[in-house]
Each structure stands twice: as structure tokens, then as C-alpha cells.
Tab-separated table of C-alpha atoms and ligand atoms in Angstrom:
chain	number	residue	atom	x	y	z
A	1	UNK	CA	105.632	78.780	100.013
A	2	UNK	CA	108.583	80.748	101.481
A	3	UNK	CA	107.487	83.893	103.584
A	4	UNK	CA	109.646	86.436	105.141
A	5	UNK	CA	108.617	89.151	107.309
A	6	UNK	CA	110.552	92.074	108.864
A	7	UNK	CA	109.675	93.891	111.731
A	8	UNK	CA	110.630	95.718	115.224
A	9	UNK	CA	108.873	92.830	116.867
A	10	UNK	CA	110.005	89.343	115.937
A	11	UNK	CA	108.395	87.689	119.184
A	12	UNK	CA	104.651	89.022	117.660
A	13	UNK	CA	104.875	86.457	115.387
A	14	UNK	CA	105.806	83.465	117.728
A	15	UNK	CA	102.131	82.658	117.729
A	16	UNK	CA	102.158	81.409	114.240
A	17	UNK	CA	103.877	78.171	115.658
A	18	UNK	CA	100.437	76.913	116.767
A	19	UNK	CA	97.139	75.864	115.345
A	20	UNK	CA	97.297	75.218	111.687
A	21	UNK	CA	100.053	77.167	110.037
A	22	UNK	CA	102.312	75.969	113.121
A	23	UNK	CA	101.574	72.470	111.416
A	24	UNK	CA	101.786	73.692	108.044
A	25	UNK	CA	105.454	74.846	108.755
A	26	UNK	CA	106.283	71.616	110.552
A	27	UNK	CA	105.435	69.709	107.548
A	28	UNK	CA	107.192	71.840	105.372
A	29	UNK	CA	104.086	73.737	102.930
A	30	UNK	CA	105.604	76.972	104.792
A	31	UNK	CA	108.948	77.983	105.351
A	32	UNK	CA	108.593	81.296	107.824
A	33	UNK	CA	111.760	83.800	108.686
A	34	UNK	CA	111.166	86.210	110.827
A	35	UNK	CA	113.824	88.749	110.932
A	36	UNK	CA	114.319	91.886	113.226
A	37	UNK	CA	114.829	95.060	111.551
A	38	UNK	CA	117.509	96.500	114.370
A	39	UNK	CA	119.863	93.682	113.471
A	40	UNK	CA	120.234	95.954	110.306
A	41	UNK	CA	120.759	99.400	112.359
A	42	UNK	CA	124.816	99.718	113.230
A	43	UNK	CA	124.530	102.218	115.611
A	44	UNK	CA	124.628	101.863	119.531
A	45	UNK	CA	121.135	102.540	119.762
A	46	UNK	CA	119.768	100.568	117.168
A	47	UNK	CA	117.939	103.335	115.487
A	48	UNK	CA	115.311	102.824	113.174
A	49	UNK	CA	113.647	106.396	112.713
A	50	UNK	CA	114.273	109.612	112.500
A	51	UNK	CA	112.480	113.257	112.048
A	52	UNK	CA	111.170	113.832	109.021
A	53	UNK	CA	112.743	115.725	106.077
A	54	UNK	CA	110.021	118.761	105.811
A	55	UNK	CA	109.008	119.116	108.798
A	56	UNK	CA	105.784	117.384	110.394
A	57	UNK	CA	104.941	115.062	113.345
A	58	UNK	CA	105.978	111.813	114.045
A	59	UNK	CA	108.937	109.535	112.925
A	60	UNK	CA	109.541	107.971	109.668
A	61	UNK	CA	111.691	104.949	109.146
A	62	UNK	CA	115.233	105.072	108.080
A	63	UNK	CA	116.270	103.747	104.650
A	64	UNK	CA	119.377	101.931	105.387
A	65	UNK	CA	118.497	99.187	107.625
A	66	UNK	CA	115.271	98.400	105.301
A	67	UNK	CA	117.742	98.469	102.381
A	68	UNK	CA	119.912	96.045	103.737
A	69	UNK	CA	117.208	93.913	105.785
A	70	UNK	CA	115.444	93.250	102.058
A	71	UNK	CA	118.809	92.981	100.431
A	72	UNK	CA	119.621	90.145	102.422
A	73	UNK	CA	116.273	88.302	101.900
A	74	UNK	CA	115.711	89.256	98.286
A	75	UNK	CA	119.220	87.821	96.715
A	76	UNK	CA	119.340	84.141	96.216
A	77	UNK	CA	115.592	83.697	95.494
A	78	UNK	CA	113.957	82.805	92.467
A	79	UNK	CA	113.329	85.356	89.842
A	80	UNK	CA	116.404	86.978	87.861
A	81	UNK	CA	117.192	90.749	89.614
A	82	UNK	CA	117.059	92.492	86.454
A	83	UNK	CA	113.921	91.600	85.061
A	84	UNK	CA	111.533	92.932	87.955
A	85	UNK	CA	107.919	92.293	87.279
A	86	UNK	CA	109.045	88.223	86.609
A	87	UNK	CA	106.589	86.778	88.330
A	88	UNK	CA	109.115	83.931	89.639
A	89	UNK	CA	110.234	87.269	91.877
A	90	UNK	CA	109.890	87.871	95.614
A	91	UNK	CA	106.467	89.900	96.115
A	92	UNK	CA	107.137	92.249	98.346
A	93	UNK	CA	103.866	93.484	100.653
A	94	UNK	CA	103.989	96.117	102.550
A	95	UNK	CA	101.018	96.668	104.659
A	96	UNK	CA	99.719	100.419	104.395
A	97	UNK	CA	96.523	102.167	105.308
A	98	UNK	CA	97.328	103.738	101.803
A	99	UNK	CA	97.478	100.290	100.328
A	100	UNK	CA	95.142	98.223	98.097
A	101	UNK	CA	92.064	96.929	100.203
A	102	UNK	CA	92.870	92.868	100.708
A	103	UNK	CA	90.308	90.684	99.815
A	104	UNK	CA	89.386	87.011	99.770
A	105	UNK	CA	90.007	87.364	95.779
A	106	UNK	CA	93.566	88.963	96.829
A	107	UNK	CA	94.451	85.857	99.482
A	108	UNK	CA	93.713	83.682	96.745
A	109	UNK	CA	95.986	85.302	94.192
A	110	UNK	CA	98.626	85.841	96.856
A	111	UNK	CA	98.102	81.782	97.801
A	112	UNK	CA	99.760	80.983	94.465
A	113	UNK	CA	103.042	83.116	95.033
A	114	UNK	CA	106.423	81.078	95.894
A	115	UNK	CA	107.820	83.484	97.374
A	116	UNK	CA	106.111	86.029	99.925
A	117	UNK	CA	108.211	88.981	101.665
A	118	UNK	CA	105.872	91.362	104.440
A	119	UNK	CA	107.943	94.771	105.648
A	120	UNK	CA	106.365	95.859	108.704
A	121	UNK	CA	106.020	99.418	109.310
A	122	UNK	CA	105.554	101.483	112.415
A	123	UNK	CA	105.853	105.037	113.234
A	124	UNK	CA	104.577	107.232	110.227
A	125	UNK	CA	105.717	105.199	107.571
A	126	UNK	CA	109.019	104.030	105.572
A	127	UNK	CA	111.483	106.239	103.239
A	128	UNK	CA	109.966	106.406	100.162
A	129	UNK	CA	113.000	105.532	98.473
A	130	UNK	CA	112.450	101.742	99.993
A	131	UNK	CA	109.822	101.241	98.056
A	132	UNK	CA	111.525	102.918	94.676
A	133	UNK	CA	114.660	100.865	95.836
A	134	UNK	CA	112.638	97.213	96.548
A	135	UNK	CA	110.873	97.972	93.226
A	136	UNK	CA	113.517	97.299	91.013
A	137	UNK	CA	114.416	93.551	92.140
A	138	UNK	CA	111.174	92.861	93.342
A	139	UNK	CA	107.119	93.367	92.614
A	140	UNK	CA	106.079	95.631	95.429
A	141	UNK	CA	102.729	96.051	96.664
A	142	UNK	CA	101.259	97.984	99.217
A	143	UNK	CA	97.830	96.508	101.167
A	144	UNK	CA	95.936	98.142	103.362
A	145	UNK	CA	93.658	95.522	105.349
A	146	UNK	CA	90.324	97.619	106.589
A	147	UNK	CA	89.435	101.317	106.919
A	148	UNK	CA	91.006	102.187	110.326
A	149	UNK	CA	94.209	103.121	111.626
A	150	UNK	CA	96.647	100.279	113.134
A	151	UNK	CA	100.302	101.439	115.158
A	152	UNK	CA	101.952	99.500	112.524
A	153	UNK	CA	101.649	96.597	110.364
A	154	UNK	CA	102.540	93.339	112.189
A	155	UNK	CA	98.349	92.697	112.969
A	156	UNK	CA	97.902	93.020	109.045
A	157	UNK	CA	100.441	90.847	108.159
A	158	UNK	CA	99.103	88.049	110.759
A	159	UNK	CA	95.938	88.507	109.085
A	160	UNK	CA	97.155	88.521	105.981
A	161	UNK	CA	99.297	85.500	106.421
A	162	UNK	CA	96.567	83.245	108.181
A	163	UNK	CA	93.629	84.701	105.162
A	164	UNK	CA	96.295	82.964	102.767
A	165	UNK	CA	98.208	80.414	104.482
A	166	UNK	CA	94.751	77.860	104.984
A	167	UNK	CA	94.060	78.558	101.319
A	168	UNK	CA	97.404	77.083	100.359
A	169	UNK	CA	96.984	72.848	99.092
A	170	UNK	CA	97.390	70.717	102.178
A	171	UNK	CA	97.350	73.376	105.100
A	172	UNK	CA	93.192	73.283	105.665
A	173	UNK	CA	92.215	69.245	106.348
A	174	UNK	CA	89.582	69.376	104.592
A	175	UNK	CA	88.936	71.619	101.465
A	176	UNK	CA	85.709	71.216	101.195
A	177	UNK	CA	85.223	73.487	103.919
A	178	UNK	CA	87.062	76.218	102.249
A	179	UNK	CA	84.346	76.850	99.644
A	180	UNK	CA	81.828	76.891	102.206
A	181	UNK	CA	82.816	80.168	103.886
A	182	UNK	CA	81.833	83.262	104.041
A	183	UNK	CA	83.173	85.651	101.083
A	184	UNK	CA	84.042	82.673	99.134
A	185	UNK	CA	81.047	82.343	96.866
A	186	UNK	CA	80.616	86.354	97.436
A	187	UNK	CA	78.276	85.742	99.849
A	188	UNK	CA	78.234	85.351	103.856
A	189	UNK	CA	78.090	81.988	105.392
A	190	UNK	CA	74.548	80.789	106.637
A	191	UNK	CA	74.276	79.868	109.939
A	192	UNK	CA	75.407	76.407	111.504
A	193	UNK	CA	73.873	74.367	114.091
A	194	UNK	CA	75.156	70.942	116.001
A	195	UNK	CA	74.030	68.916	118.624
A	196	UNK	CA	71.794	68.882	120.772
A	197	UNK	CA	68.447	69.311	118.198
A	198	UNK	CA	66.769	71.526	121.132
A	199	UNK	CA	69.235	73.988	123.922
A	200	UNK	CA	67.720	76.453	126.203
A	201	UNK	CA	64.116	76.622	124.393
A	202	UNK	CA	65.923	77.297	120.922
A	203	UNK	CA	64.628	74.499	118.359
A	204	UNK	CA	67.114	73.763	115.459
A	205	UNK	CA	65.380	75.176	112.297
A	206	UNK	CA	63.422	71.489	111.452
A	207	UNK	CA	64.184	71.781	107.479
A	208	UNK	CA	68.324	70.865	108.843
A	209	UNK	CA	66.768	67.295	110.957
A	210	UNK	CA	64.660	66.622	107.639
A	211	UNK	CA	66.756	64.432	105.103
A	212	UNK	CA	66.119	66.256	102.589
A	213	UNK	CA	69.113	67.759	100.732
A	214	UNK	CA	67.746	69.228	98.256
A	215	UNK	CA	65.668	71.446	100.912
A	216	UNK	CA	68.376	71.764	103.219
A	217	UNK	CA	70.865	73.217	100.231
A	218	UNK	CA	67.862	75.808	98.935
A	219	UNK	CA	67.176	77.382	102.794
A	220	UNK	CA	71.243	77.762	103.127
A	221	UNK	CA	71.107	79.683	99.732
A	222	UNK	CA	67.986	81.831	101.192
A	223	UNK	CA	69.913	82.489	104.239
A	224	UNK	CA	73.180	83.636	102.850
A	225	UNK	CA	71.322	85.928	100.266
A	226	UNK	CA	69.330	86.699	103.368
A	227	UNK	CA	71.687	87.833	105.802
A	228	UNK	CA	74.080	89.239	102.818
A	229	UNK	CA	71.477	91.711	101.489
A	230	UNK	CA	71.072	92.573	105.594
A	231	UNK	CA	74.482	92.715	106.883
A	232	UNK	CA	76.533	93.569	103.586
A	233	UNK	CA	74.266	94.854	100.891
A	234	UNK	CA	76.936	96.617	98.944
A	235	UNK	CA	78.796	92.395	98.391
A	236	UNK	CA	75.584	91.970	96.118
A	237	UNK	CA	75.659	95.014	93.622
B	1	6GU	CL1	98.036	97.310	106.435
B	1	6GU	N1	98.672	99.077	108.281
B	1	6GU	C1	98.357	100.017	109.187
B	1	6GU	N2	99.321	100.591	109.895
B	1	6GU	N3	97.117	100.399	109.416
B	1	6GU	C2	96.166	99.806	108.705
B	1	6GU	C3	96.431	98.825	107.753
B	1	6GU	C4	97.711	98.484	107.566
B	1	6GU	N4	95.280	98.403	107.207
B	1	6GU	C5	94.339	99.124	107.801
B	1	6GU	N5	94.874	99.962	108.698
């Protein structure tokens, strides 16, 4: 999978050479740019925002360095320009408190994409006219990650990008320990236990040092219905 991101801050997103997305690049299952939006502002200063037409607080971000920031990442790839909506386009995500909530369902649609493209907002938002402008050569999708208010939307994207980078064939080890996680099955994980059987009074539960899978299997189902209909009631209705 190809992902592009573009951003104020190219250096936040040095940490995705480690752990195992770092690998996954290495080995080629993701090909990461990271490009800085101010390479795309001509002026001395570099400018990125400016006041906002109507009156109001805050800055919103200009249109021309977006437009040509996207322009350069968006030719060349797959998809024909004309035809947006072909789903051999670009997506285009831009993260937005005004987005569509991401899920574990969304990761795993956005895990089959070839072709991933995150604009990172700051200030009070983009031009409009970006997103009318990306949304003819491009789908375009705005995602909010969580009911709360981030300074911009490099943290979502990191999230975003790690939620469906391990889902992507060959980037987790093991895939069997993708379906046993939390959300997957709709439910939360139950709770794991390792060595040693006894630590600071606390007894593993006994039914775990038993044998008995069939036992073991039906208490993990009792504990994630358990602790779902505790913790998140509303992932049952
Ligand atoms: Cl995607 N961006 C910002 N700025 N704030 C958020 C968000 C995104 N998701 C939740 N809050």
C-alpha cells in the first residue's frame, strides 16, 4: 500500500520507522512519503494561513499550497483523473472533528485501498474549496477519530495509519492474533494472564491451568460479554 501524508510537521511522523510498520516499510508492504506542506508556500515566510473570509477567530489554511501539495501526489497514480469515484483512485482522508467516526470496520475497509493520501490540518481548518478541488480527481473523505478536540490532525493520522497498517497481509506476524482483539468480534478482549501461575497473592483464574479448551474458550466468551456489557454497553445493542 502506498500512503502519503501532508503536514506542517514532517519530523512527527519519523516514529513510524520503528516497531512494526518501520519493518513493514523496510520490506516493502508500505511505501510512506511524508511531505511538508511549506515546500508548497512561495512566499518568504512560508505562509500557510490566513484570516478568515467573514470574519471569526482563528486561522484557516490557504488553498494554494494544498492545491499544489495534492496535485503533485495525486497525478501519476492509479485511477484515471476523470472518472473520480474509480475506486483504483487515491483516497484522500482528511482527518476532521467533523468527519466520519473511524472504526475497526473503517481500518479494515481502508486496509484494502492501494493507494492512501492523509492532509493534515491545523489551525481552524482548510479552504473549503480543497476539498471541492481534491474531489474531482480523487474520493475524499473526512474522519474524525473520537469526540474531543485535537490542535490538528497529525495524532489521527498516526492512529489511523497504525489501526490499518497491522491489518494489512504480512505486517502483524501472526494473524491469528488479529481476530483475537478487542473490537474485532464486536466485543472487548478478555483478560490475559502469563507466567508465573501465582504473583503478589493474585492466583491465575484455575479454569486457564486446567486443559480443558473447551472450558477455557466458554469463560473467555463470558468475560468479553462480561466486561463489554460493563465497560461498553452501547457495542452490544
Ligand atoms: Cl481527525 N482532527 C482533529 N483536529 N481533532 C479531532 C479529530 C481529528 N478527531 C477527533 N478530534
Amino acid at each position: 500500500m502506498r500512503i502519503d501524508i501532508v503536514t506542517i510537521f514532517p519530523e512527527f511522523f519519523d516514529v513510524l520507522d520503528i516497531s512494526l510498520l518501520g519493518k513493514a516499510r523496510q520490506t516493502g508492504i508500505i511505501d510512506l512519503g511524508v511531505h511538508d506542506l511549506r515546500d508548497h508556500a512561495h512566499d518568504r515566510h512560508r505562509t500557510v494561513d490566513d484570516t478568515p473570509y467573514g470574519g471569526g477567530a482563528g486561522m484557516v489554511m490557504k488553498p494554494e499550497p494544498w492545491g499544489e501539495a495534492l496535485d503533485g501526489i495525486l497525478e501519476g497514480g492509479p485511477g484515471d483523473p476523470g472518472d473520480p469515484g474509480d475506486p483504483g483512485d487515491p483516497l484522500v482522508i482528511f482527518p476532521s472533528p467533523a468527519g466520519d467516526v473511524f472504526t475497526q470496520a473503517m481500518a479494515r475497509e481502508l486496509a484494502n485501498e492501494q493507494h492512501l493520501v492523509f492532509g493534515c490540518g491545523r489551525y481552524e481548518g482548510i479552504d473549503q474549496r480543497v476539498f471541492d478541488d481534491t474531489a474531482v480527481r480523487a474520493r475524499v473523505r473526512l474522519v474524525s477519530i473520537g469526540d474531543y478536540v485535537l490542535n490538528g490532525g497529525e495524532v489521527a493520522t498516526m492512529a489511523m495509519i497504525e489501526a490499518i497498517g497491522r491489518l494489512i497481509p504480512g505486517v502483524v506476524g501472526n494473524p491469528e492474533s488479529l481476530v483475537q482483539e478487542s473490537h474485532e468480534d464486536g466485543l472487548l478482549e478478555y483478560p490475559s494472564y502469563t507466567k508465573p501461575a501465582e504473583w503478589r497473592g493474585r492466583a491465575v483464574p484455575p479454569v486457564l491451568l486446567s486443559g480443558n479448551h473447551g472450558a477455557i474458550a466458554a469463560w473467555r466468551r463470558e468475560q468479553q460479554l462480561e466486561r463489554t456489557a460493563r465497560v461498553r454497553p452501547d457495542l452490544l445493542a
